Every structure is written in C-alpha cells, then in structure tokens.
Coordinates of C-alpha atoms in Angstrom, one line a residue:
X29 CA -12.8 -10.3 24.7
X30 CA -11.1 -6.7 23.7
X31 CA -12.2 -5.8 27.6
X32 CA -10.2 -8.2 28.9
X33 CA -7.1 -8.0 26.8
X34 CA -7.0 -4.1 27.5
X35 CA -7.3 -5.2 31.3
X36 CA -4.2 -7.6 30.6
X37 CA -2.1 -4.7 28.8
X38 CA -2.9 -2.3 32.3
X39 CA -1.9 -5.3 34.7
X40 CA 1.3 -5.8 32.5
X41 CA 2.1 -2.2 32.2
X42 CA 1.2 -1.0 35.9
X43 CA 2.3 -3.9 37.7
X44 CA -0.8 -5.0 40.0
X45 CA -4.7 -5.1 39.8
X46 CA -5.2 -2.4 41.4
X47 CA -2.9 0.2 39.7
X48 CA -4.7 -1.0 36.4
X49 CA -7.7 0.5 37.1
X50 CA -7.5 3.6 34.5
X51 CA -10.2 6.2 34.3
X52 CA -10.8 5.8 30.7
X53 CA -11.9 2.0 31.8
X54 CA -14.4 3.0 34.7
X55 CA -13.4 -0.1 36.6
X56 CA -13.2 -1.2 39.7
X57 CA -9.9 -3.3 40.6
X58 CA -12.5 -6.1 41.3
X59 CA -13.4 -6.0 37.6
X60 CA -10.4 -6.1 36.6
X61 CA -9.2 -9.4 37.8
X62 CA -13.1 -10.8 37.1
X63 CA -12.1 -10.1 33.6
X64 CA -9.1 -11.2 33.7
X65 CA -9.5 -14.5 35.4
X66 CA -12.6 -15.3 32.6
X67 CA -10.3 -14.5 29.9
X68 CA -7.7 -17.3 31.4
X69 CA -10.6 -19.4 32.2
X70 CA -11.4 -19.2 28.5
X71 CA -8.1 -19.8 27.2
X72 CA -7.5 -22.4 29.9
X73 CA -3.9 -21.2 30.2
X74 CA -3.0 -18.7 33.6
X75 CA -2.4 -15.1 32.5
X76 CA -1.1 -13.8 36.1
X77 CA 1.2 -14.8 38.8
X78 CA 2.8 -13.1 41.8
X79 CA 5.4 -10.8 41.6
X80 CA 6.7 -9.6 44.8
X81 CA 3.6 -7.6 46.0
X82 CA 2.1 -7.4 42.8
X83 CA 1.7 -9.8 39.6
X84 CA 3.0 -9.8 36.3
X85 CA 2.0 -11.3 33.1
X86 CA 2.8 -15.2 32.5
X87 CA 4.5 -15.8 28.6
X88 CA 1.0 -17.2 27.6
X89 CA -0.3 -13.6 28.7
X90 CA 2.1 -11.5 26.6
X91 CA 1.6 -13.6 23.8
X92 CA -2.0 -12.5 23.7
X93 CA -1.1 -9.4 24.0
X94 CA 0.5 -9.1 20.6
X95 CA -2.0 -10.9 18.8
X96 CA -4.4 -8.6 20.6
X97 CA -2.5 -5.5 19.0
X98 CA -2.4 -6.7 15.7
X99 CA -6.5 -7.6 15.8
X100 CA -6.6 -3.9 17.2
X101 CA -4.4 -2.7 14.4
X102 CA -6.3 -4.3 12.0
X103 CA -9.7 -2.9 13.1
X104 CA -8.5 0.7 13.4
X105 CA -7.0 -0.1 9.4
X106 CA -10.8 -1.3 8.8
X107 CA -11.7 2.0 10.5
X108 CA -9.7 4.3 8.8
X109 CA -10.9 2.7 5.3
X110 CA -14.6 2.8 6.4
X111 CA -14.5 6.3 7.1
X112 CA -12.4 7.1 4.0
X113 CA -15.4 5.6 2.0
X114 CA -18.1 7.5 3.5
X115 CA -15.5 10.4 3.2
X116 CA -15.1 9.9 -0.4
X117 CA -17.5 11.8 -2.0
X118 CA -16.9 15.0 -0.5
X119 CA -13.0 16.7 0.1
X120 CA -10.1 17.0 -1.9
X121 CA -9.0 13.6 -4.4
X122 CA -5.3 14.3 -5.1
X123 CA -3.6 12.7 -8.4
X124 CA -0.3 13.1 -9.8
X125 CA 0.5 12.2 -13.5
X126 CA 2.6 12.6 -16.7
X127 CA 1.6 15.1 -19.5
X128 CA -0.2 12.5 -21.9
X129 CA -2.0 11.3 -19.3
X130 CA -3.4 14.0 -18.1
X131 CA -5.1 14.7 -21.2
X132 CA -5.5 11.7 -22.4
X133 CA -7.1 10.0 -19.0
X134 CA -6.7 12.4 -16.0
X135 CA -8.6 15.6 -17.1
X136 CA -11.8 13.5 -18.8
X137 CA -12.0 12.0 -15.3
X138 CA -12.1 15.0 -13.6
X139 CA -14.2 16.8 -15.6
X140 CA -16.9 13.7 -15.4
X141 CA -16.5 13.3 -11.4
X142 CA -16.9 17.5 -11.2
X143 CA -20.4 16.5 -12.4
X144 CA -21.7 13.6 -10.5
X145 CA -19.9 14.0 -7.7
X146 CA -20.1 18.1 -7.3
X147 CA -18.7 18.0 -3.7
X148 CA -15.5 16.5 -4.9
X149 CA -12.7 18.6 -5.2
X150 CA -10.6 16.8 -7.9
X151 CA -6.7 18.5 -7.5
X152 CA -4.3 17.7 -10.4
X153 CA -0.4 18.1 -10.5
X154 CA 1.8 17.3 -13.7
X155 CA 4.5 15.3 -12.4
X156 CA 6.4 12.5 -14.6
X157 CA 6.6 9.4 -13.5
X158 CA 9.3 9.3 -10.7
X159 CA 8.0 12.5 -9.1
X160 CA 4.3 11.5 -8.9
X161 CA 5.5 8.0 -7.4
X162 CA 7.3 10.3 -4.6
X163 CA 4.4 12.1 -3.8
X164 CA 2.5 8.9 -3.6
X165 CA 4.5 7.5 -1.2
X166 CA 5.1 10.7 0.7
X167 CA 1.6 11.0 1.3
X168 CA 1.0 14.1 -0.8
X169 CA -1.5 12.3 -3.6
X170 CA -4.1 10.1 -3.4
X171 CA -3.9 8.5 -6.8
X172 CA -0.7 8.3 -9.4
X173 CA -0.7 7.6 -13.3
X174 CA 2.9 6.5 -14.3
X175 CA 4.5 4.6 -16.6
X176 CA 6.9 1.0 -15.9
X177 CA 10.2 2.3 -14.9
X178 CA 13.5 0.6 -13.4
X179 CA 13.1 0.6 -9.8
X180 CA 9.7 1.3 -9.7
X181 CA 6.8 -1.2 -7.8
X182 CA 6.4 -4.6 -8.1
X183 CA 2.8 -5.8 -9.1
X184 CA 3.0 -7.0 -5.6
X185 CA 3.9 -4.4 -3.6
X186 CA 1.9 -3.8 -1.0
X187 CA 2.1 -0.1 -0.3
X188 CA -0.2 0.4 -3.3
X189 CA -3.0 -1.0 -5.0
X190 CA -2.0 -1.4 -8.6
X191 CA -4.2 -1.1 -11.7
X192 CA -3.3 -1.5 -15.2
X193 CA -5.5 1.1 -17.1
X194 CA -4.0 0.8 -20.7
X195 CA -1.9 -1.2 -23.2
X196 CA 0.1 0.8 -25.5
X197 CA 1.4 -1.0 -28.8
X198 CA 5.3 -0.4 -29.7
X199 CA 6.5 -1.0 -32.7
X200 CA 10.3 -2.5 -33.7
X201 CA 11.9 -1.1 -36.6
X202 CA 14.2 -2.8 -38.7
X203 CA 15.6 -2.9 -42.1
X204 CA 13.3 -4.3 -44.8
X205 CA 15.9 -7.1 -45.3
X206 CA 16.1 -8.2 -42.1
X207 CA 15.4 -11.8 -40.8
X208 CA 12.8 -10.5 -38.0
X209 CA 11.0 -8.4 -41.0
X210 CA 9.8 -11.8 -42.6
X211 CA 7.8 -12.8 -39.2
X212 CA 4.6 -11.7 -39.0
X213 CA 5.2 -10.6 -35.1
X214 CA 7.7 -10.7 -32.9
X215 CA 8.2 -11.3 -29.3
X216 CA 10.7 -8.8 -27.7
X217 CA 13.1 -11.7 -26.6
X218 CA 13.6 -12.5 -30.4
X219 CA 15.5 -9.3 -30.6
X220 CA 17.4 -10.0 -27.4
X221 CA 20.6 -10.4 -29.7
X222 CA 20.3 -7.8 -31.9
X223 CA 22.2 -4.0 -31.7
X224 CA 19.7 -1.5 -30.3
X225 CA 19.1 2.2 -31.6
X226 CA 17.0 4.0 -28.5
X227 CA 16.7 7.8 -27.7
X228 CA 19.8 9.7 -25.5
X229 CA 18.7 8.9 -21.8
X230 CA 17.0 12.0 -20.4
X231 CA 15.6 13.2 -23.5
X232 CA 12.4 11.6 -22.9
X233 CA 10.8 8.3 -21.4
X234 CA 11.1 5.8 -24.3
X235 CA 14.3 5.5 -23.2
X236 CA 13.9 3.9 -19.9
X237 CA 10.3 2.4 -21.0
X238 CA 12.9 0.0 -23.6
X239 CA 15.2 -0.4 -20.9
X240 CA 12.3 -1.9 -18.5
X241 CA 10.6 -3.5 -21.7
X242 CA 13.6 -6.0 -22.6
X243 CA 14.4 -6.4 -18.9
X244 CA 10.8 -8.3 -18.0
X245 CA 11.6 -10.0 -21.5
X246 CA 14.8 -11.3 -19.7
X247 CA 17.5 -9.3 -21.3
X248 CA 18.9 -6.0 -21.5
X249 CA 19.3 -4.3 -24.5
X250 CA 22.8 -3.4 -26.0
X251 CA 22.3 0.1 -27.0
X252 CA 24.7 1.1 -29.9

C-alpha cells in the first residue's frame, strides 16, 4: 500500500517510529508501525530492526522503497499527461518548423484548429531544422516539423514521440548514357560507387538531407 511505503520512507529518513509521524500524514506513531508491520506481514519479509534506540530499515525495506519511487514517478508521469489532455484544448500549442513546412503543413493546421478548437492559441516560429530540435528539447515548443539530419533522433528515441508525416520523392540525375539510366528505378545503394555532384554545404538542406540519405543506405557519398 502507498500508505505504508510513505510510512517506511519517514522511519528510514527520521530514524524511529515516532519521529516519523509528519503532519502531512495525520498519524499517530501507533499507526505508523500498524502500517508498517501489515506491509511486512504482507510481503512476509521484516522491514525494521533495532538500531541503538531507534530502528532502521532492513535491505528488503530499502529495496521497496525504490520500487515504490519509481511506481510514484510513474503515477505523477500519468498525472502530468492526464492533466495535459484535459488541458489541451485551451492555452498556448507551441511548434517550431522550416519555411516549406510552414506553408505547406504548419499554417493549414493552424488555421483549421483556430476554428474547432477557438480557445487554442496555436504559436508558430520559423526555425530550420536544427534550431526547432533545440527548442524541442529545451522545452520551448510543444511540437517540431524537421527534416532527417546527421545527428539528429533515432526513431527510438525516447525523449520524443516521432511521426512520419510525409514522403518526399528525389530524383538521381545522370547522364542519358549511363548504366543506372537503363534501369527503370534505382535503389540509392546502386549509386553507392558512383562520383556525387551535391549543393556547397550551408547553401541549403539538400546537402545534408543526401548526406543522411546515402548514410541509412549504408554508404557515404563521395562528393566531387
């Protein structure tokens, strides 16, 4: 019971049964060690023994305790979640994203959530890719539209929840005599041997978006 874990933490941080008797539990020392000893009788392990004048927790005892704070870190996670769902149609929705995709995706949304959700206050910066993911992380954006780049998240991550929204078609240009221009399509590893032409880096994204291309094909591209 979370009563009796609580009761456990106080005896383990005070030092005896009577110390642990907090005003924000309203109990009586008595209590204390009723809970405690129902807890123990539950588990069937002992959760106290004499210390000098007082007790201290047995191993078995401080071992609960940790799984106790990660149930209770878990609930107030299931709190916080709860309450941003009920708090989600009202209040400021914060999202961060590149030029294209504010026009493209970003700015339809907004204006279609401005009219079934009128409460929402939809807030949108123009940030490219690296800066909205520093925001996100920061804590200074709710949502982020970006673009693969190197050193960005892995599907996996689990600081965010990841959603693929589009699929954008390249194409690869070669010379009308080349071997790949006989093959009806081509997977990106086919050209894994082949001399790349790609724009400066920092002139715009395509740059990097080739680099992070070949490198989930398994190679990296040797720019010339």
């Amino acid at each position: 019971p979370a009563s009796a874990s609580i009761c456990s933490r106080m005896v383990h941080q005070q030092g005896t049964v009577t110390a642990a008797r907090p005003r924000a539990l309203h109990l009586t020392p008595s209590a204390v060690s009723h809970h405690v000893r129902e807890l123990a009788r539950e588990l069937r392990v002992p959760l106290l023994e004499p210390q000098g004048r007082g007790v201290r927790l047995t191993p078995a005892a401080l071992l609960l305790i940790e799984h106790a704070d990660a149930l209770l870190a878990r609930w107030e996670e299931a709190q916080a979640e709860l309450e941003s769902y009920r708090a989600g149609m009202t209040g400021p929705l914060r999202i961060a994203g590149f030029t294209t995709a504010i026009s493209g995706l970003i700015a339809p949304a907004a204006g279609r959530l401005r009219h079934s959700h009128p409460d929402l206050l939809v807030q949108v910066r123009e940030r490219d890719t690296v800066e909205a993911m520093d925001l996100l992380v920061a804590g200074e954006v709710d949502l982020a539209v970006v673009e693969p780049i190197e050193g960005g998240p892995q599907p996996d991550d689990a600081r965010f929840e990841q959603s693929p929204l589009l699929e954008e078609p390249y194409f690869l240009l070669v010379p009308a005599d080349h071997p790949l221009a006989r093959v009806g399509s081509v997977r990106l590893e086919d050209a894994a041997g082949e001399d790349w032409i790609v724009a400066d880096p920092g002139t715009c994204d395509h740059a990097q978006r080739v680099r992070v291309l070949c490198a989930s094909a398994g190679f990296s591209p040797r720019i010339v």
